[in-house]
Amino acid sequence: MRGPSDLTYLLTRAERLLARRLADILVAEDCTPDAWRVVQVLADGKGHFMTELSDLAFLPPGSLTRLVDQLVEDNLVYRRGDDVDRRRIRVHLAARGRRLHDRVAERFRERIDGLDIDEGLAPLLDEMITALDGTSVVRR
């Protein structure tokens, strides 16, 4: 019988195996894993405050600021003042960033074809994250 400690091992192992399949796609696109996580978060189209983006992309604020500066320079993302509070800045995915996201996501889907991610695994993981953290991450 598997216990909770086995779950952390299984999740870590699965994440590392998936990351390997993603890595060469990112190299071909000249995109780092950190940049990909930012692009992935911003693909929801909402625009995110830097503090929120830092949490969702698993990056410390200083590193995120430098990365977003580079992504702005590369025309993958842009900054815009918040509609409600103009003092706050939201980061959005630019058209070029959207195209990058779509290409990488499609190639990655091809690499993991046959895994029941959308219908099986992703909802289960989202349910677990919601129970542990109180937040949902699956885009519906």
PDB file of C-alpha atoms in Angstrom:
ATOM      1  CA  MET A   1       0.000   0.000   0.000  1.00  0.00           C
ATOM      2  CA  ARG A   2       1.280   3.444  -0.887  1.00  0.00           C
ATOM      3  CA  GLY A   3       1.409   6.207   1.684  1.00  0.00           C
ATOM      4  CA  PRO A   4       1.612  10.019   1.542  1.00  0.00           C
ATOM      5  CA  SER A   5       5.411   9.949   1.282  1.00  0.00           C
ATOM      6  CA  ASP A   6       5.092   7.835  -1.849  1.00  0.00           C
ATOM      7  CA  LEU A   7       2.847  10.522  -3.335  1.00  0.00           C
ATOM      8  CA  THR A   8       5.533  13.193  -3.069  1.00  0.00           C
ATOM      9  CA  TYR A   9       7.997  10.866  -4.771  1.00  0.00           C
ATOM     10  CA  LEU A  10       5.540  10.023  -7.561  1.00  0.00           C
ATOM     11  CA  LEU A  11       4.664  13.674  -8.168  1.00  0.00           C
ATOM     12  CA  THR A  12       8.333  14.686  -8.216  1.00  0.00           C
ATOM     13  CA  ARG A  13       9.251  11.844 -10.573  1.00  0.00           C
ATOM     14  CA  ALA A  14       6.364  12.672 -12.920  1.00  0.00           C
ATOM     15  CA  GLU A  15       7.296  16.374 -12.918  1.00  0.00           C
ATOM     16  CA  ARG A  16      10.907  15.607 -13.797  1.00  0.00           C
ATOM     17  CA  LEU A  17       9.957  13.224 -16.595  1.00  0.00           C
ATOM     18  CA  LEU A  18       7.539  15.773 -18.051  1.00  0.00           C
ATOM     19  CA  ALA A  19      10.187  18.497 -17.725  1.00  0.00           C
ATOM     20  CA  ARG A  20      12.603  16.381 -19.777  1.00  0.00           C
ATOM     21  CA  ARG A  21      10.051  16.068 -22.569  1.00  0.00           C
ATOM     22  CA  LEU A  22       9.503  19.811 -22.478  1.00  0.00           C
ATOM     23  CA  ALA A  23      13.181  20.797 -22.268  1.00  0.00           C
ATOM     24  CA  ASP A  24      14.225  20.180 -25.874  1.00  0.00           C
ATOM     25  CA  ILE A  25      11.099  21.954 -27.133  1.00  0.00           C
ATOM     26  CA  LEU A  26      12.066  25.000 -25.077  1.00  0.00           C
ATOM     27  CA  VAL A  27      15.680  24.844 -26.286  1.00  0.00           C
ATOM     28  CA  ALA A  28      14.459  24.830 -29.902  1.00  0.00           C
ATOM     29  CA  GLU A  29      12.356  27.918 -29.126  1.00  0.00           C
ATOM     30  CA  ASP A  30      15.222  29.625 -27.241  1.00  0.00           C
ATOM     31  CA  CYS A  31      13.008  29.764 -24.157  1.00  0.00           C
ATOM     32  CA  THR A  32      14.061  28.993 -20.590  1.00  0.00           C
ATOM     33  CA  PRO A  33      11.880  26.951 -18.227  1.00  0.00           C
ATOM     34  CA  ASP A  34      11.394  30.073 -16.065  1.00  0.00           C
ATOM     35  CA  ALA A  35      10.295  32.124 -19.075  1.00  0.00           C
ATOM     36  CA  TRP A  36       7.968  29.306 -20.127  1.00  0.00           C
ATOM     37  CA  ARG A  37       6.281  29.276 -16.710  1.00  0.00           C
ATOM     38  CA  VAL A  38       5.656  33.023 -16.993  1.00  0.00           C
ATOM     39  CA  VAL A  39       4.271  32.642 -20.529  1.00  0.00           C
ATOM     40  CA  GLN A  40       2.129  29.718 -19.373  1.00  0.00           C
ATOM     41  CA  VAL A  41       0.608  31.727 -16.515  1.00  0.00           C
ATOM     42  CA  LEU A  42      -0.061  34.739 -18.740  1.00  0.00           C
ATOM     43  CA  ALA A  43      -1.720  32.561 -21.389  1.00  0.00           C
ATOM     44  CA  ASP A  44      -4.948  32.762 -19.377  1.00  0.00           C
ATOM     45  CA  GLY A  45      -5.371  36.260 -20.858  1.00  0.00           C
ATOM     46  CA  LYS A  46      -6.131  37.949 -17.542  1.00  0.00           C
ATOM     47  CA  GLY A  47      -2.928  39.891 -17.019  1.00  0.00           C
ATOM     48  CA  HIS A  48      -1.313  39.440 -13.621  1.00  0.00           C
ATOM     49  CA  PHE A  49       0.256  41.662 -10.994  1.00  0.00           C
ATOM     50  CA  MET A  50       3.932  40.923 -10.420  1.00  0.00           C
ATOM     51  CA  THR A  51       3.322  39.563  -6.906  1.00  0.00           C
ATOM     52  CA  GLU A  52       0.734  37.123  -8.223  1.00  0.00           C
ATOM     53  CA  LEU A  53       2.925  36.184 -11.185  1.00  0.00           C
ATOM     54  CA  SER A  54       5.844  35.562  -8.832  1.00  0.00           C
ATOM     55  CA  ASP A  55       3.762  33.066  -6.853  1.00  0.00           C
ATOM     56  CA  LEU A  56       2.257  31.334  -9.876  1.00  0.00           C
ATOM     57  CA  ALA A  57       5.556  31.044 -11.776  1.00  0.00           C
ATOM     58  CA  PHE A  58       7.517  29.913  -8.687  1.00  0.00           C
ATOM     59  CA  LEU A  59      10.031  32.747  -9.027  1.00  0.00           C
ATOM     60  CA  PRO A  60      11.373  35.172  -6.414  1.00  0.00           C
ATOM     61  CA  PRO A  61      10.306  38.791  -7.095  1.00  0.00           C
ATOM     62  CA  GLY A  62      13.791  40.038  -8.040  1.00  0.00           C
ATOM     63  CA  SER A  63      14.355  37.234 -10.528  1.00  0.00           C
ATOM     64  CA  LEU A  64      10.880  37.723 -11.972  1.00  0.00           C
ATOM     65  CA  THR A  65      11.456  41.445 -12.505  1.00  0.00           C
ATOM     66  CA  ARG A  66      14.652  40.774 -14.468  1.00  0.00           C
ATOM     67  CA  LEU A  67      12.950  38.023 -16.466  1.00  0.00           C
ATOM     68  CA  VAL A  68       9.906  40.174 -17.291  1.00  0.00           C
ATOM     69  CA  ASP A  69      12.241  42.996 -18.380  1.00  0.00           C
ATOM     70  CA  GLN A  70      13.868  40.538 -20.801  1.00  0.00           C
ATOM     71  CA  LEU A  71      10.499  39.202 -22.006  1.00  0.00           C
ATOM     72  CA  VAL A  72       9.326  42.783 -22.636  1.00  0.00           C
ATOM     73  CA  GLU A  73      12.522  43.439 -24.601  1.00  0.00           C
ATOM     74  CA  ASP A  74      11.844  40.264 -26.615  1.00  0.00           C
ATOM     75  CA  ASN A  75       8.271  41.466 -27.259  1.00  0.00           C
ATOM     76  CA  LEU A  76       6.765  38.371 -25.596  1.00  0.00           C
ATOM     77  CA  VAL A  77       4.967  40.250 -22.813  1.00  0.00           C
ATOM     78  CA  TYR A  78       4.004  43.842 -22.043  1.00  0.00           C
ATOM     79  CA  ARG A  79       3.154  45.843 -18.942  1.00  0.00           C
ATOM     80  CA  ARG A  80      -0.011  47.893 -18.567  1.00  0.00           C
ATOM     81  CA  GLY A  81      -1.510  49.868 -15.710  1.00  0.00           C
ATOM     82  CA  ASP A  82      -4.422  48.204 -13.925  1.00  0.00           C
ATOM     83  CA  ASP A  83      -7.872  49.475 -14.966  1.00  0.00           C
ATOM     84  CA  VAL A  84      -8.977  49.917 -11.338  1.00  0.00           C
ATOM     85  CA  ASP A  85      -5.748  51.139  -9.746  1.00  0.00           C
ATOM     86  CA  ARG A  86      -3.487  52.828 -12.306  1.00  0.00           C
ATOM     87  CA  ARG A  87      -0.589  52.724  -9.819  1.00  0.00           C
ATOM     88  CA  ARG A  88      -0.484  48.939 -10.086  1.00  0.00           C
ATOM     89  CA  ILE A  89       0.981  47.251 -13.145  1.00  0.00           C
ATOM     90  CA  ARG A  90      -0.276  44.084 -14.799  1.00  0.00           C
ATOM     91  CA  VAL A  91       1.831  41.924 -17.090  1.00  0.00           C
ATOM     92  CA  HIS A  92       0.119  40.582 -20.220  1.00  0.00           C
ATOM     93  CA  LEU A  93       1.108  38.157 -22.942  1.00  0.00           C
ATOM     94  CA  ALA A  94       1.907  39.910 -26.230  1.00  0.00           C
ATOM     95  CA  ALA A  95       0.865  38.449 -29.592  1.00  0.00           C
ATOM     96  CA  ARG A  96       4.368  37.057 -30.098  1.00  0.00           C
ATOM     97  CA  GLY A  97       4.205  35.458 -26.652  1.00  0.00           C
ATOM     98  CA  ARG A  98       0.820  33.936 -27.505  1.00  0.00           C
ATOM     99  CA  ARG A  99       2.281  32.380 -30.645  1.00  0.00           C
ATOM    100  CA  LEU A 100       5.200  30.999 -28.623  1.00  0.00           C
ATOM    101  CA  HIS A 101       2.777  29.556 -26.076  1.00  0.00           C
ATOM    102  CA  ASP A 102       0.643  27.934 -28.747  1.00  0.00           C
ATOM    103  CA  ARG A 103       3.640  26.370 -30.538  1.00  0.00           C
ATOM    104  CA  VAL A 104       5.230  24.983 -27.384  1.00  0.00           C
ATOM    105  CA  ALA A 105       1.924  23.776 -25.939  1.00  0.00           C
ATOM    106  CA  GLU A 106       1.046  21.957 -29.169  1.00  0.00           C
ATOM    107  CA  ARG A 107       4.439  20.282 -29.443  1.00  0.00           C
ATOM    108  CA  PHE A 108       4.292  19.296 -25.782  1.00  0.00           C
ATOM    109  CA  ARG A 109       0.785  17.834 -26.221  1.00  0.00           C
ATOM    110  CA  GLU A 110       2.178  15.714 -29.063  1.00  0.00           C
ATOM    111  CA  ARG A 111       4.987  14.503 -26.779  1.00  0.00           C
ATOM    112  CA  ILE A 112       2.592  13.361 -24.074  1.00  0.00           C
ATOM    113  CA  ASP A 113      -0.089  12.039 -26.407  1.00  0.00           C
ATOM    114  CA  GLY A 114      -1.767   9.030 -24.875  1.00  0.00           C
ATOM    115  CA  LEU A 115      -1.634  10.294 -21.298  1.00  0.00           C
ATOM    116  CA  ASP A 116      -5.068  11.078 -19.913  1.00  0.00           C
ATOM    117  CA  ILE A 117      -4.076  14.555 -18.750  1.00  0.00           C
ATOM    118  CA  ASP A 118      -7.066  16.792 -19.547  1.00  0.00           C
ATOM    119  CA  GLU A 119      -9.823  14.414 -18.533  1.00  0.00           C
ATOM    120  CA  GLY A 120      -8.121  12.403 -15.815  1.00  0.00           C
ATOM    121  CA  LEU A 121      -4.965  13.641 -14.187  1.00  0.00           C
ATOM    122  CA  ALA A 122      -5.265  17.442 -14.383  1.00  0.00           C
ATOM    123  CA  PRO A 123      -8.641  17.605 -12.598  1.00  0.00           C
ATOM    124  CA  LEU A 124      -7.361  15.280  -9.865  1.00  0.00           C
ATOM    125  CA  LEU A 125      -4.228  17.357  -9.346  1.00  0.00           C
ATOM    126  CA  ASP A 126      -6.282  20.562  -9.371  1.00  0.00           C
ATOM    127  CA  GLU A 127      -8.583  19.087  -6.727  1.00  0.00           C
ATOM    128  CA  MET A 128      -5.576  18.173  -4.595  1.00  0.00           C
ATOM    129  CA  ILE A 129      -4.024  21.648  -4.990  1.00  0.00           C
ATOM    130  CA  THR A 130      -7.322  23.282  -4.087  1.00  0.00           C
ATOM    131  CA  ALA A 131      -7.599  21.117  -0.973  1.00  0.00           C
ATOM    132  CA  LEU A 132      -4.019  21.878   0.074  1.00  0.00           C
ATOM    133  CA  ASP A 133      -3.775  25.521  -0.946  1.00  0.00           C
ATOM    134  CA  GLY A 134      -7.311  26.764  -1.503  1.00  0.00           C
ATOM    135  CA  THR A 135      -6.595  27.813  -5.090  1.00  0.00           C
ATOM    136  CA  SER A 136      -7.456  26.225  -8.409  1.00  0.00           C
ATOM    137  CA  VAL A 137      -4.868  26.235 -11.192  1.00  0.00           C
ATOM    138  CA  VAL A 138      -6.574  24.374 -14.028  1.00  0.00           C
ATOM    139  CA  ARG A 139      -7.834  26.717 -16.731  1.00  0.00           C
ATOM    140  CA  ARG A 140     -11.365  25.901 -17.640  1.00  0.00           C
TER     141      ARG A 140
END
